[in-house]
Amino acid sequence: MFMQINNLKVHYPVRGGFFNTVIDHIHAVDGISMEFDKGKAYGLVGESGCGKSTTGKSIIGLEKITSGNIIYEGEDVTNKRRDRKSAYNRDIQMIFQDSHSAMNPRKRVQDILAEPIRNFLKLSPQEERKRINELLAIVGMPEDSKLKYPHEFSGGQKQRLGIARAIATNPKLIIADEPVSALDLSVQAQVLNFMKDIQNEYGLTYLFISHDLGVVKHMCEHISIMYKGRFVETGATKEIFENPQHIYTKRLLSAIPEVSPTGRNARKRERINVETHYQKEHSLSFDESGRVFDLVPVSETHFVAASPNVKEVI
Ligand SMILES: Nc1ncnc2c1ncn2[C@@H]1O[C@H](COP(=O)(O)OP(=O)(O)OP(=O)(O)O)[C@@H](O)[C@H]1O
Ligand SMILES: [Mg+2]
């Protein structure tokens, strides 16, 4: 384990009233913990607004952390995340859903790729040019791409450039926030397979954020399912899929379309009746205010949020 996140909370103030004072807080992330092993892929899934992007952004320092801490290689880096030139900022990179808006439209690709290199690696101009060519080759883009501007590329190509920028500094952890959801299905598969390839080649660790459980199943060894800023269930992908415990996980799994190997006879897995199921299990899954309970172990590699007296029920 090279990185650990402990009881992370990100609460956004809500302002209002005549004096525009803080009248409430949105608990976007409300006490989550994670551990990252080198070379593994961790999935973070959950419906829109549950706090996935806030989690990713707070880890790389784009959002303020309300409480909790991040331990990186044995050191508490919670307050160093905003130090743009720190080793932490070199080693943890992010890929966004929409690479286009994450790239300066007035800069050529070579300048976009040069930015992280200049921030973190001390290279001569000649070495820098070599590294840029190398990065373009890694992501399968022609060398003359470096003279073009972001708008001259397709969605899949832009994602590849976003990946090239993210890997420029040889990072340890890449946080990929819905990296393929804006792409056509066929291009999605290409980019996902490519991400798997570079993961294996460079021993990268991924925190892979997606609302699509199918994609996460394909990419990740470990999954955390988020609901209202908390984890309802977390564990080895196989265990989550074969032995889901939380009502919310079951609900997500029942919504995945199952496609036959031939692609024909595509059918929906039988949907569970969420309402009746939900009522029956609700009191075991959420406390009286609707907050997700703390996690309890199901096995050594599988945890579920459950009421303290749920042990007899599982
Ligand atoms: N800068 C902000 N100020 C106030 N509230 C915010 C801010 N950013 C996000 N939120 C709120 O925090 C919650 C979590 O948002 P977040 O973007 O992390 O969700 P998400 O899981 O990434 O959703 P999606 O799948 O739609 O991307 C939401 O209720 C959102 O409205
Ligand atoms: Mg998001």
XYZ file of C-alpha atoms and ligand atoms in Angstrom:
346
model
C 0.000 0.000 0.000
C 1.561 3.316 -1.038
C -1.335 5.619 -0.388
C -4.116 5.797 2.112
C -7.118 8.071 2.476
C -8.625 8.284 5.930
C -12.142 9.431 6.696
C -12.134 12.067 3.947
C -14.850 14.714 4.135
C -15.558 17.546 1.704
C -18.432 19.796 2.734
C -19.417 22.694 0.467
C -20.917 25.740 2.147
C -24.352 26.802 0.923
C -24.919 30.559 1.084
C -28.201 32.337 1.237
C -30.405 34.871 2.973
C -30.125 38.614 2.938
C -26.483 38.726 4.044
C -25.432 35.824 1.837
C -24.107 33.998 4.850
C -23.393 30.277 5.100
C -26.738 28.698 5.920
C -25.959 25.048 5.351
C -23.391 22.581 3.997
C -23.609 19.994 1.217
C -21.896 16.847 2.461
C -20.503 15.952 -0.980
C -17.992 13.513 0.528
C -18.824 12.443 4.025
C -16.263 10.106 5.526
C -14.676 7.712 3.051
C -11.471 5.720 3.399
C -9.403 3.975 0.728
C -6.087 2.189 0.368
C -4.156 1.940 -2.887
C -1.752 -0.834 -3.849
C 0.687 -0.344 -6.702
C -0.464 -1.533 -10.134
C -4.096 -2.113 -9.161
C -7.240 -0.447 -10.491
C -9.872 0.789 -8.072
C -13.349 1.618 -9.291
C -15.565 4.297 -7.828
C -19.188 4.049 -8.943
C -22.476 5.647 -8.012
C -25.222 7.813 -9.403
C -24.855 11.436 -10.492
C -24.151 13.776 -7.586
C -23.009 11.099 -5.124
C -19.564 12.712 -4.765
C -17.281 10.827 -7.164
C -15.679 13.831 -8.862
C -15.386 15.697 -5.583
C -13.479 12.709 -4.201
C -11.074 12.726 -7.158
C -10.605 16.482 -7.174
C -9.999 16.670 -3.451
C -7.352 13.943 -3.704
C -5.359 15.887 -6.304
C -5.861 19.183 -4.498
C -8.490 20.879 -6.672
C -10.975 20.907 -3.771
C -10.455 21.793 -0.145
C -10.675 18.936 2.314
C -12.950 19.609 5.293
C -11.465 16.839 7.429
C -9.624 13.547 7.142
C -6.175 12.986 5.740
C -4.152 11.558 2.864
C -1.018 9.562 3.614
C 1.332 9.186 0.648
C 4.425 6.982 0.989
C 4.216 7.251 4.756
C 3.826 11.035 4.858
C 0.732 13.097 5.631
C 0.325 15.174 2.450
C -3.120 16.607 3.212
C -1.767 20.151 3.386
C 0.809 19.710 0.630
C -1.667 18.920 -2.102
C -1.795 22.516 -3.219
C 1.954 22.850 -3.485
C 2.050 22.571 -7.266
C 5.662 21.423 -7.486
C 5.583 18.751 -4.789
C 6.417 15.113 -5.488
C 2.807 14.332 -4.621
C 1.566 16.534 -7.461
C 4.000 14.898 -9.820
C 2.946 11.388 -8.843
C -0.845 11.812 -8.759
C -2.447 12.896 -12.027
C -6.008 13.168 -13.272
C -7.782 12.508 -16.567
C -11.098 14.246 -17.052
C -14.273 13.236 -18.850
C -13.987 16.178 -21.167
C -10.330 16.573 -22.061
C -11.227 19.403 -24.374
C -12.266 21.786 -21.625
C -9.298 20.645 -19.539
C -6.868 21.784 -22.267
C -6.050 25.359 -23.110
C -7.590 25.828 -26.607
C -4.996 28.459 -27.536
C -2.036 26.169 -26.913
C -0.541 23.667 -29.296
C -0.282 20.059 -28.155
C 3.473 20.396 -27.667
C 2.954 23.217 -25.178
C 0.152 21.364 -23.395
C 2.428 18.348 -22.959
C 5.431 20.496 -22.048
C 3.648 22.040 -19.072
C 3.817 19.077 -16.655
C 7.314 18.259 -17.928
C 8.534 21.777 -17.103
C 6.796 21.767 -13.744
C 8.273 18.524 -12.542
C 11.120 17.207 -14.668
C 14.328 19.076 -15.240
C 14.913 18.381 -18.925
C 16.954 20.238 -21.524
C 14.937 21.634 -24.478
C 16.216 18.739 -26.581
C 15.241 16.114 -23.975
C 11.870 17.796 -23.615
C 11.190 17.491 -27.356
C 12.217 13.856 -27.208
C 9.880 13.199 -24.278
C 6.966 14.843 -26.128
C 7.562 12.626 -29.183
C 7.810 9.625 -26.895
C 4.507 10.480 -25.177
C 2.730 10.863 -28.520
C 4.112 7.495 -29.594
C 2.935 5.856 -26.349
C -0.631 7.058 -26.906
C -0.508 6.137 -30.607
C -0.680 9.647 -32.050
C 1.402 10.812 -35.044
C 4.350 13.051 -34.268
C 2.934 16.028 -36.180
C 0.028 16.159 -33.690
C 2.271 18.294 -31.531
C 1.850 21.273 -33.840
C -1.952 21.132 -33.743
C -4.511 22.648 -31.395
C -6.971 20.639 -29.241
C -10.005 21.427 -31.441
C -8.347 19.678 -34.394
C -8.784 16.257 -32.757
C -11.680 13.820 -32.355
C -13.044 12.902 -28.918
C -11.046 9.666 -28.706
C -7.863 11.411 -29.852
C -8.364 14.158 -27.279
C -8.717 11.521 -24.560
C -5.433 10.021 -25.752
C -3.796 13.446 -25.503
C -5.277 13.850 -22.010
C -3.704 10.511 -21.110
C -0.368 11.581 -22.648
C -0.388 14.680 -20.485
C -1.316 12.671 -17.381
C 1.525 10.177 -17.865
C 4.145 12.805 -18.819
C 5.657 12.868 -15.329
C 5.671 9.075 -14.802
C 2.923 9.227 -12.172
C 2.094 6.478 -9.684
C -1.660 7.039 -9.454
C -3.980 8.259 -12.188
C -7.451 9.382 -11.247
C -9.615 8.892 -14.333
C -12.965 10.661 -13.966
C -15.406 9.175 -16.493
C -12.604 9.066 -19.085
C -14.695 7.400 -21.777
C -18.298 8.372 -21.107
C -18.278 11.138 -23.708
C -17.091 8.744 -26.437
C -18.847 6.423 -28.897
C -19.032 2.810 -27.748
C -16.419 1.536 -30.222
C -13.994 4.299 -29.271
C -14.693 3.653 -25.566
C -13.433 0.101 -25.926
C -10.262 1.282 -27.685
C -9.443 3.865 -25.039
C -10.198 1.435 -22.189
C -8.017 -1.273 -23.687
C -5.274 1.239 -24.229
C -5.540 2.379 -20.601
C -5.210 -1.267 -19.497
C -2.129 -1.701 -21.697
C -0.287 1.299 -20.297
C -1.311 0.286 -16.800
C 0.388 -3.080 -17.247
C 3.392 -1.600 -18.951
C 4.094 1.150 -16.410
C 2.667 -0.431 -13.254
C 0.152 2.393 -12.900
C -2.499 2.510 -10.217
C -5.922 3.788 -11.278
C -8.767 5.315 -9.396
C -11.351 4.813 -12.083
C -14.499 6.878 -11.649
C -17.590 5.846 -13.582
C -21.334 5.600 -13.292
C -21.074 2.467 -15.445
C -20.598 -0.728 -13.419
C -19.897 -2.712 -16.586
C -16.885 -0.541 -17.419
C -15.604 -0.701 -13.854
C -15.994 -4.488 -13.785
C -13.865 -4.696 -16.925
C -11.168 -2.336 -15.626
C -10.894 -2.776 -11.866
C -9.928 -5.416 -9.306
C -11.630 -3.489 -6.557
C -14.863 -1.492 -6.458
C -16.315 1.066 -4.069
C -19.960 1.954 -4.432
C -20.777 5.470 -3.350
C -24.099 6.882 -2.261
C -24.648 10.359 -0.823
C -20.961 10.919 -0.142
C -20.388 7.594 1.600
C -19.432 4.054 0.627
C -22.320 1.616 0.855
C -20.103 -1.282 -0.174
C -16.473 -1.812 -1.078
C -14.467 -4.875 -1.977
C -12.920 -7.185 -4.539
C -14.830 -6.858 -7.834
C -15.618 -10.586 -7.900
C -17.148 -10.500 -4.433
C -19.215 -7.399 -5.167
C -20.641 -8.999 -8.300
C -21.124 -12.498 -6.917
C -22.246 -11.644 -3.425
C -23.627 -8.092 -3.266
C -24.889 -7.172 0.186
C -26.252 -3.654 0.199
C -29.682 -2.878 -1.219
C -28.187 -0.047 -3.251
C -25.512 -2.304 -4.793
C -28.158 -4.863 -5.705
C -30.165 -2.107 -7.304
C -27.200 -0.941 -9.396
C -26.335 -4.503 -10.445
C -29.899 -5.258 -11.473
C -29.792 -2.293 -13.851
C -26.822 -3.551 -15.928
C -27.939 -4.839 -19.306
C -26.611 -8.344 -19.923
C -25.490 -8.993 -23.479
C -25.117 -12.505 -24.814
C -21.687 -13.413 -26.247
C -22.986 -13.252 -29.804
C -24.397 -9.793 -29.260
C -27.820 -11.098 -30.239
C -30.553 -11.865 -27.740
C -29.428 -8.938 -25.644
C -31.696 -8.918 -22.658
C -32.051 -7.053 -19.426
C -31.280 -8.909 -16.255
C -34.467 -9.229 -14.271
C -34.949 -6.001 -12.372
C -35.583 -6.362 -8.693
C -38.588 -4.511 -7.426
C -36.676 -1.709 -5.793
C -39.538 -0.194 -3.856
C -40.636 -3.286 -1.935
C -37.087 -4.504 -1.581
C -35.998 -1.077 -0.474
C -38.644 -0.786 2.209
C -37.860 -4.199 3.604
C -34.142 -3.624 3.806
C -34.062 0.110 4.228
C -33.821 0.123 8.000
C -30.877 -2.255 7.797
C -29.052 -0.218 5.140
C -29.535 3.410 6.202
C -30.018 5.028 9.588
C -33.217 6.885 10.469
C -31.967 10.110 8.837
C -31.153 8.246 5.606
C -27.391 8.374 6.206
C -25.340 5.404 5.114
C -24.086 3.356 8.071
C -20.411 2.681 8.763
C -18.828 -0.296 6.988
C -18.683 -3.736 8.593
C -16.668 -6.660 7.184
C -18.334 -9.362 5.095
C -14.950 -10.984 4.412
C -11.332 -9.829 4.585
C -11.726 -8.119 1.212
C -15.375 -7.083 1.263
C -17.189 -4.511 3.435
C -20.767 -3.305 3.567
C -22.459 -0.398 5.288
C -24.842 -1.876 7.786
C -26.688 -1.073 10.949
C -24.702 -2.148 14.021
C -27.226 -4.940 14.678
C -27.237 -6.273 11.117
C -24.656 -8.999 11.706
C -27.308 -11.649 12.322
C -29.058 -10.681 9.082
C -26.166 -11.054 6.633
N -18.111 23.568 -6.173
C -19.226 23.094 -5.603
N -19.960 23.860 -4.757
C -21.083 23.380 -4.157
N -21.550 22.140 -4.344
C -20.868 21.331 -5.175
C -19.673 21.758 -5.854
N -19.219 20.733 -6.616
C -20.076 19.711 -6.428
N -21.074 20.064 -5.566
C -22.172 19.197 -5.082
O -21.569 18.092 -4.423
C -22.268 16.883 -4.724
C -21.325 15.876 -5.365
O -20.955 16.350 -6.661
P -19.936 15.550 -7.600
O -19.648 16.405 -8.765
O -18.789 15.084 -6.792
O -20.833 14.300 -8.028
P -20.496 13.117 -9.063
O -20.700 11.832 -8.324
O -19.175 13.339 -9.692
O -21.671 13.269 -10.135
P -21.643 13.022 -11.750
O -21.801 11.529 -11.945
O -22.848 13.780 -12.215
O -20.372 13.565 -12.290
C -23.458 17.293 -5.593
O -24.563 17.478 -4.753
C -23.001 18.604 -6.192
O -24.116 19.407 -6.499
Mg -18.561 13.726 -11.671
